[in-house]
XYZ file of C-alpha atoms in Angstrom:
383
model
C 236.595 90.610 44.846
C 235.558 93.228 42.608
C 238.547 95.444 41.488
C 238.480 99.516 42.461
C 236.982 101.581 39.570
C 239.121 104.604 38.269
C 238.486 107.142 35.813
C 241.342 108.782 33.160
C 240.589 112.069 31.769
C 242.953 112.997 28.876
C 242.277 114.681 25.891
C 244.732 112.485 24.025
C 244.136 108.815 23.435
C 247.486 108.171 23.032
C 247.826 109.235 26.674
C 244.611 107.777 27.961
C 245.836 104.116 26.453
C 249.407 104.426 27.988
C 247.508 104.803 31.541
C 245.217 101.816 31.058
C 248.183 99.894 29.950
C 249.693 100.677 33.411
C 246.450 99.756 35.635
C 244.036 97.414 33.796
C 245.285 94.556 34.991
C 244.718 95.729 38.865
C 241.862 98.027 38.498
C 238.318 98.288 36.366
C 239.653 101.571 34.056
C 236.749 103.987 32.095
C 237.918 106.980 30.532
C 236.679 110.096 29.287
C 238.580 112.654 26.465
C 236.974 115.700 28.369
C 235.904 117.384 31.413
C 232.414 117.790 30.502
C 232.559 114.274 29.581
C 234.169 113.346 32.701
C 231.439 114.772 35.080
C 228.627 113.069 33.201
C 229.944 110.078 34.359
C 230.676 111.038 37.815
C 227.222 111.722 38.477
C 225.928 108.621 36.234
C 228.628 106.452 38.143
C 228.780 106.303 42.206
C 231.408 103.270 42.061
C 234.141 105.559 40.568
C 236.594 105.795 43.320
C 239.717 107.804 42.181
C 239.990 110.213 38.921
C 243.604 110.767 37.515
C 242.786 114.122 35.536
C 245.361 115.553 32.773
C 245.707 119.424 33.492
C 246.323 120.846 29.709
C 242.733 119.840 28.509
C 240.320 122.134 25.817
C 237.005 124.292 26.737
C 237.610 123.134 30.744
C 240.799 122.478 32.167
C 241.413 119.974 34.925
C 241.737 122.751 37.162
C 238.173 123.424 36.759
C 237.117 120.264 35.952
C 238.495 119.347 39.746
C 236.602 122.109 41.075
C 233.356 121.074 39.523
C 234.030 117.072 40.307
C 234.089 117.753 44.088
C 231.124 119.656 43.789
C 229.387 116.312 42.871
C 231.428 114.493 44.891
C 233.557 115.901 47.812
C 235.270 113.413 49.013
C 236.093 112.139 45.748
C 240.616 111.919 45.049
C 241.569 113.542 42.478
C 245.509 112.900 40.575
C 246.546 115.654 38.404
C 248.829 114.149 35.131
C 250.964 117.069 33.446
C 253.759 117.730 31.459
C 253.678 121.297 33.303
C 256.384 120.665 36.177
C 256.173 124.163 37.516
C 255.741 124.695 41.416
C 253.100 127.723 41.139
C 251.332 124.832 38.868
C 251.700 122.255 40.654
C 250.675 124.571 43.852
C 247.295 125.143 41.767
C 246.272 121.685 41.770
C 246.778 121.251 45.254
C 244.996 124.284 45.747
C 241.642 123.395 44.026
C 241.870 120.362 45.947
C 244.333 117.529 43.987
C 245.374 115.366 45.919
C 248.457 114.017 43.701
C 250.623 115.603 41.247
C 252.388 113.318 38.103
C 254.216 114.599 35.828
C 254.604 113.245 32.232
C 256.507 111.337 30.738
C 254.774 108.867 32.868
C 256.518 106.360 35.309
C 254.387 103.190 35.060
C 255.651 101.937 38.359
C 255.448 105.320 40.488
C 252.177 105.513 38.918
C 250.860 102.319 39.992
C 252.050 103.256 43.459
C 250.787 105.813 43.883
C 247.349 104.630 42.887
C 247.635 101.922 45.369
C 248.734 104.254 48.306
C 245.315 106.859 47.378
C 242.800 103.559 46.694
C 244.589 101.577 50.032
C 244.193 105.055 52.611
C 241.021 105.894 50.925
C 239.639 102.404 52.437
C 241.474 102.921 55.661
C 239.278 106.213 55.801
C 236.217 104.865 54.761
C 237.132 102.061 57.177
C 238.131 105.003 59.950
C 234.703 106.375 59.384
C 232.684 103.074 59.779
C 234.646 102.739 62.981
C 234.085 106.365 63.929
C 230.053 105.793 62.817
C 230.180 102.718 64.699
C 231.766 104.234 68.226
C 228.989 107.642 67.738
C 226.215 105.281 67.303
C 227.814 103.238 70.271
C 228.046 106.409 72.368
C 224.543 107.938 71.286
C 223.143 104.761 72.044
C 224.983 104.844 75.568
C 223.484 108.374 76.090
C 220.184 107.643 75.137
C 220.114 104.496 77.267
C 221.209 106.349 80.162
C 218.695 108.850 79.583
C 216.161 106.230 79.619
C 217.635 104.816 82.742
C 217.272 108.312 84.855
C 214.027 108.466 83.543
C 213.341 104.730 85.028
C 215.084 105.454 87.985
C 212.991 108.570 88.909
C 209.562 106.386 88.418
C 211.460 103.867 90.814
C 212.124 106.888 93.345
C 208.712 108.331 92.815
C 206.734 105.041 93.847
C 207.881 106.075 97.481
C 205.513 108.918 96.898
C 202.688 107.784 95.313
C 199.724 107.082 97.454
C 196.732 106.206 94.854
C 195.802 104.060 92.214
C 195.453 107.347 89.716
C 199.064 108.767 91.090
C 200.666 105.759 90.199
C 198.563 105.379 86.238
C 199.793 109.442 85.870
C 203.626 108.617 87.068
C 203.597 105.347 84.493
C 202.426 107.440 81.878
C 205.170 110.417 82.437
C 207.671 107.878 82.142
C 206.685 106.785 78.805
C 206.671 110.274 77.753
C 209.930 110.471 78.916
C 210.712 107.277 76.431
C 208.886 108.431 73.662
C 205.785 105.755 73.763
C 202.181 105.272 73.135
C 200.716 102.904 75.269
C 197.497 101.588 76.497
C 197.310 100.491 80.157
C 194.615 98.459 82.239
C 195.212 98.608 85.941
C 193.406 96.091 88.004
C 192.661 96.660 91.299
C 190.478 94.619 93.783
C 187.157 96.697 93.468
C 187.813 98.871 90.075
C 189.540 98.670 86.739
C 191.639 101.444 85.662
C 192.347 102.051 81.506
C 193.927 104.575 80.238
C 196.196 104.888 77.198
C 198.147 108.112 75.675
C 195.614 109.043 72.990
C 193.276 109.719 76.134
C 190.739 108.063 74.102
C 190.636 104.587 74.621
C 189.416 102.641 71.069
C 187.396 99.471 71.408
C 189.849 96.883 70.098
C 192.422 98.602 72.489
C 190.418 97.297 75.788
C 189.955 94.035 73.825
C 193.309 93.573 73.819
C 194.120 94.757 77.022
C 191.410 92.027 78.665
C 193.274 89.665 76.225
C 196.868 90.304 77.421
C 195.415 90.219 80.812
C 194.445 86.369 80.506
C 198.190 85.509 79.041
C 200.141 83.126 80.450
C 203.244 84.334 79.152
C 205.099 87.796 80.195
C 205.213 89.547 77.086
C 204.375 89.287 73.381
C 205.830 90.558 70.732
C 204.474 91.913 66.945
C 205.955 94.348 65.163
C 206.066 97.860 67.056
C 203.578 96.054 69.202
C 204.998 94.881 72.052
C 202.497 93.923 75.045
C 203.499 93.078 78.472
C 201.329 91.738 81.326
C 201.744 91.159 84.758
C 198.972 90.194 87.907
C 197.433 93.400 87.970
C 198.602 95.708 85.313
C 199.014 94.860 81.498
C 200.542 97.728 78.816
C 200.356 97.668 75.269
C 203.367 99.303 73.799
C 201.939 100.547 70.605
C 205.300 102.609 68.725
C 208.369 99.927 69.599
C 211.629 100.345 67.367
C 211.452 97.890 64.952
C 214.789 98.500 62.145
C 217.169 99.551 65.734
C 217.898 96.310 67.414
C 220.140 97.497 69.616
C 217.220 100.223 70.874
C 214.409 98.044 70.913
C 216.101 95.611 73.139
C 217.028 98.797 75.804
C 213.389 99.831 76.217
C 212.395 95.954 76.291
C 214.537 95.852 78.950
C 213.577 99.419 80.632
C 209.696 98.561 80.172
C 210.221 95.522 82.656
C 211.518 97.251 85.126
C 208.706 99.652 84.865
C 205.596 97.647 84.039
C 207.126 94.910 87.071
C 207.575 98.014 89.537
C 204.035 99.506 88.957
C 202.823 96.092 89.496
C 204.601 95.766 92.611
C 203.164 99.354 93.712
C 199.713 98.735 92.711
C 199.898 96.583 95.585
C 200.929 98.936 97.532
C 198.292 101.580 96.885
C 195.214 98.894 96.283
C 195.799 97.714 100.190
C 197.035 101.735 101.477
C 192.944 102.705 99.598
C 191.706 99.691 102.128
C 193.844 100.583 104.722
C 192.075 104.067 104.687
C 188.627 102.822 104.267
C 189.332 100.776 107.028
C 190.443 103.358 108.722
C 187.990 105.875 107.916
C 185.267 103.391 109.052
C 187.027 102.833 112.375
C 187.146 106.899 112.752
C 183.469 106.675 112.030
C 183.404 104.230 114.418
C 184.972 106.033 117.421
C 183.463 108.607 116.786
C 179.919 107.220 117.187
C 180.899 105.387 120.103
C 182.407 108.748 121.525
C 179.128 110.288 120.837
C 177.404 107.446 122.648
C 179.324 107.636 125.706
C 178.842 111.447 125.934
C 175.313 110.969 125.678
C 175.598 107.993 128.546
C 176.922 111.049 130.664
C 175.129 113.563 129.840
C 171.952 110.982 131.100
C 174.237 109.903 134.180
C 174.633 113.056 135.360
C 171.045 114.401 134.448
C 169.814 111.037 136.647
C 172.142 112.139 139.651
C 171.135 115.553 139.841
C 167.471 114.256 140.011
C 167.906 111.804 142.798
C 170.401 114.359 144.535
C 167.064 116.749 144.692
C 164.819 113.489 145.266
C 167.151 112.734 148.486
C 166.908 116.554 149.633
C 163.327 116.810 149.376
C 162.732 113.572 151.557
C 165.299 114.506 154.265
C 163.149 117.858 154.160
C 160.150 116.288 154.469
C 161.407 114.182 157.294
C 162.633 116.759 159.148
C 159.299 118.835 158.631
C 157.747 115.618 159.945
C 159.649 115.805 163.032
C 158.888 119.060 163.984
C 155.004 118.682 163.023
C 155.140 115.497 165.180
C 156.490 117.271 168.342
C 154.069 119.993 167.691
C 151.352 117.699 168.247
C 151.937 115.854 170.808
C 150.566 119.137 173.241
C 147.511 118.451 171.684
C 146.778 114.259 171.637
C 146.743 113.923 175.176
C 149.130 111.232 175.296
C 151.470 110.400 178.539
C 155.500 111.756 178.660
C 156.443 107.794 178.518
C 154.306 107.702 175.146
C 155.126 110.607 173.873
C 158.925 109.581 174.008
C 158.457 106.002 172.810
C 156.807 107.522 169.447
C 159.514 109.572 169.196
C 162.212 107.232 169.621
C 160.669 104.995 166.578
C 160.288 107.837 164.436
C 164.147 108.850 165.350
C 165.317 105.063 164.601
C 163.368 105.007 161.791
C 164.836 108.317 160.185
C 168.108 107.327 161.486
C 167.571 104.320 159.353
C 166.564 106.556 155.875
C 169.681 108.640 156.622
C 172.186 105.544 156.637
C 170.207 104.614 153.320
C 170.860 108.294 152.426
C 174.788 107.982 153.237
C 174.628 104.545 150.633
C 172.921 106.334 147.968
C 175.450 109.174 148.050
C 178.493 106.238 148.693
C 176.750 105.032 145.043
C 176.861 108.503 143.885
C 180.677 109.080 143.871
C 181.276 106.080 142.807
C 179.216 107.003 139.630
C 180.507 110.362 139.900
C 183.702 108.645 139.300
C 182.665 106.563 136.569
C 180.885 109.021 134.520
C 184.196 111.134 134.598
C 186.211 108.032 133.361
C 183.764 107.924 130.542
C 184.466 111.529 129.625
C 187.781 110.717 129.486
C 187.513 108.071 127.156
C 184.859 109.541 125.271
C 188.031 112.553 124.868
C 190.546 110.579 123.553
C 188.156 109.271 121.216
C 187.359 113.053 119.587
């Protein structure tokens, strides 16, 4: 395991080598005679992890020295050593941000404690802050995947709405706004094929692919941030997947099932609802021809009775005429009382006879009377 780095800063060697006496056997020791010096090898050195700084020091101080060390690195500890055991210095140390305060003559073994208590919390910090780093990125991740989840929930809700084949292409393509993705989709329905992808322009080798993915046996396949999913009658190409979050990729793997399966499901749905209305539309048609056909059947039905209704009255006026003419001239054919009333009684029996075929033909008439009103009724609920 290698051991934690530390940094002396003394102007005297004497006191630099009693130090390094103290700690070199439990810690990597480099040292520096000045402050200057010491913050050259801050910055040249990332793997320094504590600095035990003498205050009393030519052209910069450790007070200033401090200062300028947590400008390079802030979270840096700093130990002040002095021979100054004054509490308004002592105060000053803590006040440009010292974390420790020994005083000289050293104490080899309250030294090396204290070292070990600032090196062991500083890794129980960095350690916090993993854990902290850890639980935000558990928590973000949380947030974000149940922002993703409304989002798939709200296509989910929305299929309950959508009633074509371009409704449900525009609500798939919301939702992977929603995610973030570029996709390419073909949509297969039984008389068309719908493609579409976010770049509204559609390259070549995208539609190969898409007619590729659509002949896959498999589910899904992945490459990269390529990710390509294909069901019976849709396939997507997921052209922007996560590829260095794990954790990510596998939520929107998971997400885009649910999605690409649903708009499968609902394509379905709105393939047999567009037949359902052509078949409907052609059975309106339908009806409505026939409707037309029946009016026209009684418009012709009732033209035809009103035409034998004047036939009929003109031959019972005529026979009546007849009649009359008939008696008229019997005065003048010379014909005996017994034959004058024998041609009347056959002419009588005989238009006796035409009015009982009169009575049928109006019997005949009601009854198509009847029928040609049944017909307007049906014709009616047809409209």
């Amino acid at each position: 395991m290698d051991k934690h780095r530390i940094l002396l800063v003394d102007d005297s060697p004497n006191e630099l080598r009693i130090l390094m006496e103290i700690l070199k056997d439990k810690y990597a020791i480099v040292a520096a005679t000045s402050g200057f010096q010491a913050l050259k090898m801050i910055e040249d050195d990332a793997q320094i992890e504590l600095v035990l700084l003498d205050v009393m020091m030519p052209d910069l101080d450790g007070y200033e020295t401090c200062e300028k060390i947590h400008q390079i690195s802030p979270d840096l500890p700093v130990m002040f050593v002095s021979g100054n055991t004054q509490t308004e210095e002592i105060l000053k140390g803590f006040d440009v941000g010292g974390l420790d305060y020994l005083t000289k003559p050293i104490d080899a073994k309250l030294v090396s404690r204290k070292v070990d208590v600032v090196l062991d919390e500083r890794k129980k910090m960095h350690e916090l802050e993993d854990e902290n780093k850890s639980s935000t990125d558990m928590v973000m991740s949380v947030i974000a995947s149940a922002g993703h989840l409304g989002t798939v929930l709200g296509f989910l809700r929305s299929g309950l709405k959508i009633k074509t084949p371009e409704g449900l292409v525009s609500a798939l393509f919301d939702v992977f706004d929603g995610l973030n993705i570029d996709a390419c989709v073909q949509l297969r329905l039984e008389n068309r094929v719908i493609n579409r992808s976010s770049d509204m322009v559609m390259t070549p080798l995208e539609k190969d692919l898409l007619e590729r993915a659509s002949q896959m046996t498999s589910r899904f396949l992945e490459k990269g941030s390529r990710y390509i999913v294909n069901f019976e009658n849709v396939s997507v190409i997921i052209k922007n997947m996560p590829v260095d979050d794990e954790m990510a990729r596998g939520d929107l793997r998971d997400n885009l099932m649910m999605i690409i399966e649903d708009t499968n499901a609902l394509s379905m749905k709105v393939g047999q609802l567009g037949a359902d209305q052509g078949a409907q539309f052609s059975e309106v048609k339908a009806n409505l021809t026939l409707r037309d056909e029946l009016l026209d059947v009684v418009a012709t039905m009732k033209m035809v009775e009103n035409i034998e209704l004047e036939h009929k009255q003109k031959s019972l006026d005529l026979l009546d005429d007849m009649l009359l003419e008939l008696e008229a001239s019997f005065f003048n054919m010379g014909i005996t009382q017994y034959q004058e009333e024998s041609i009347t009684q056959i002419v009588q029996g005989r238009a006796k006879q035409i009015n009982g075929h009169i009575e049928e033909a109006l019997h005949v008439e009601e009854n198509l009377a009847a029928l040609r009103e049944r017909i307007k009724v049906a014709s009616e609920l047809l409209s």
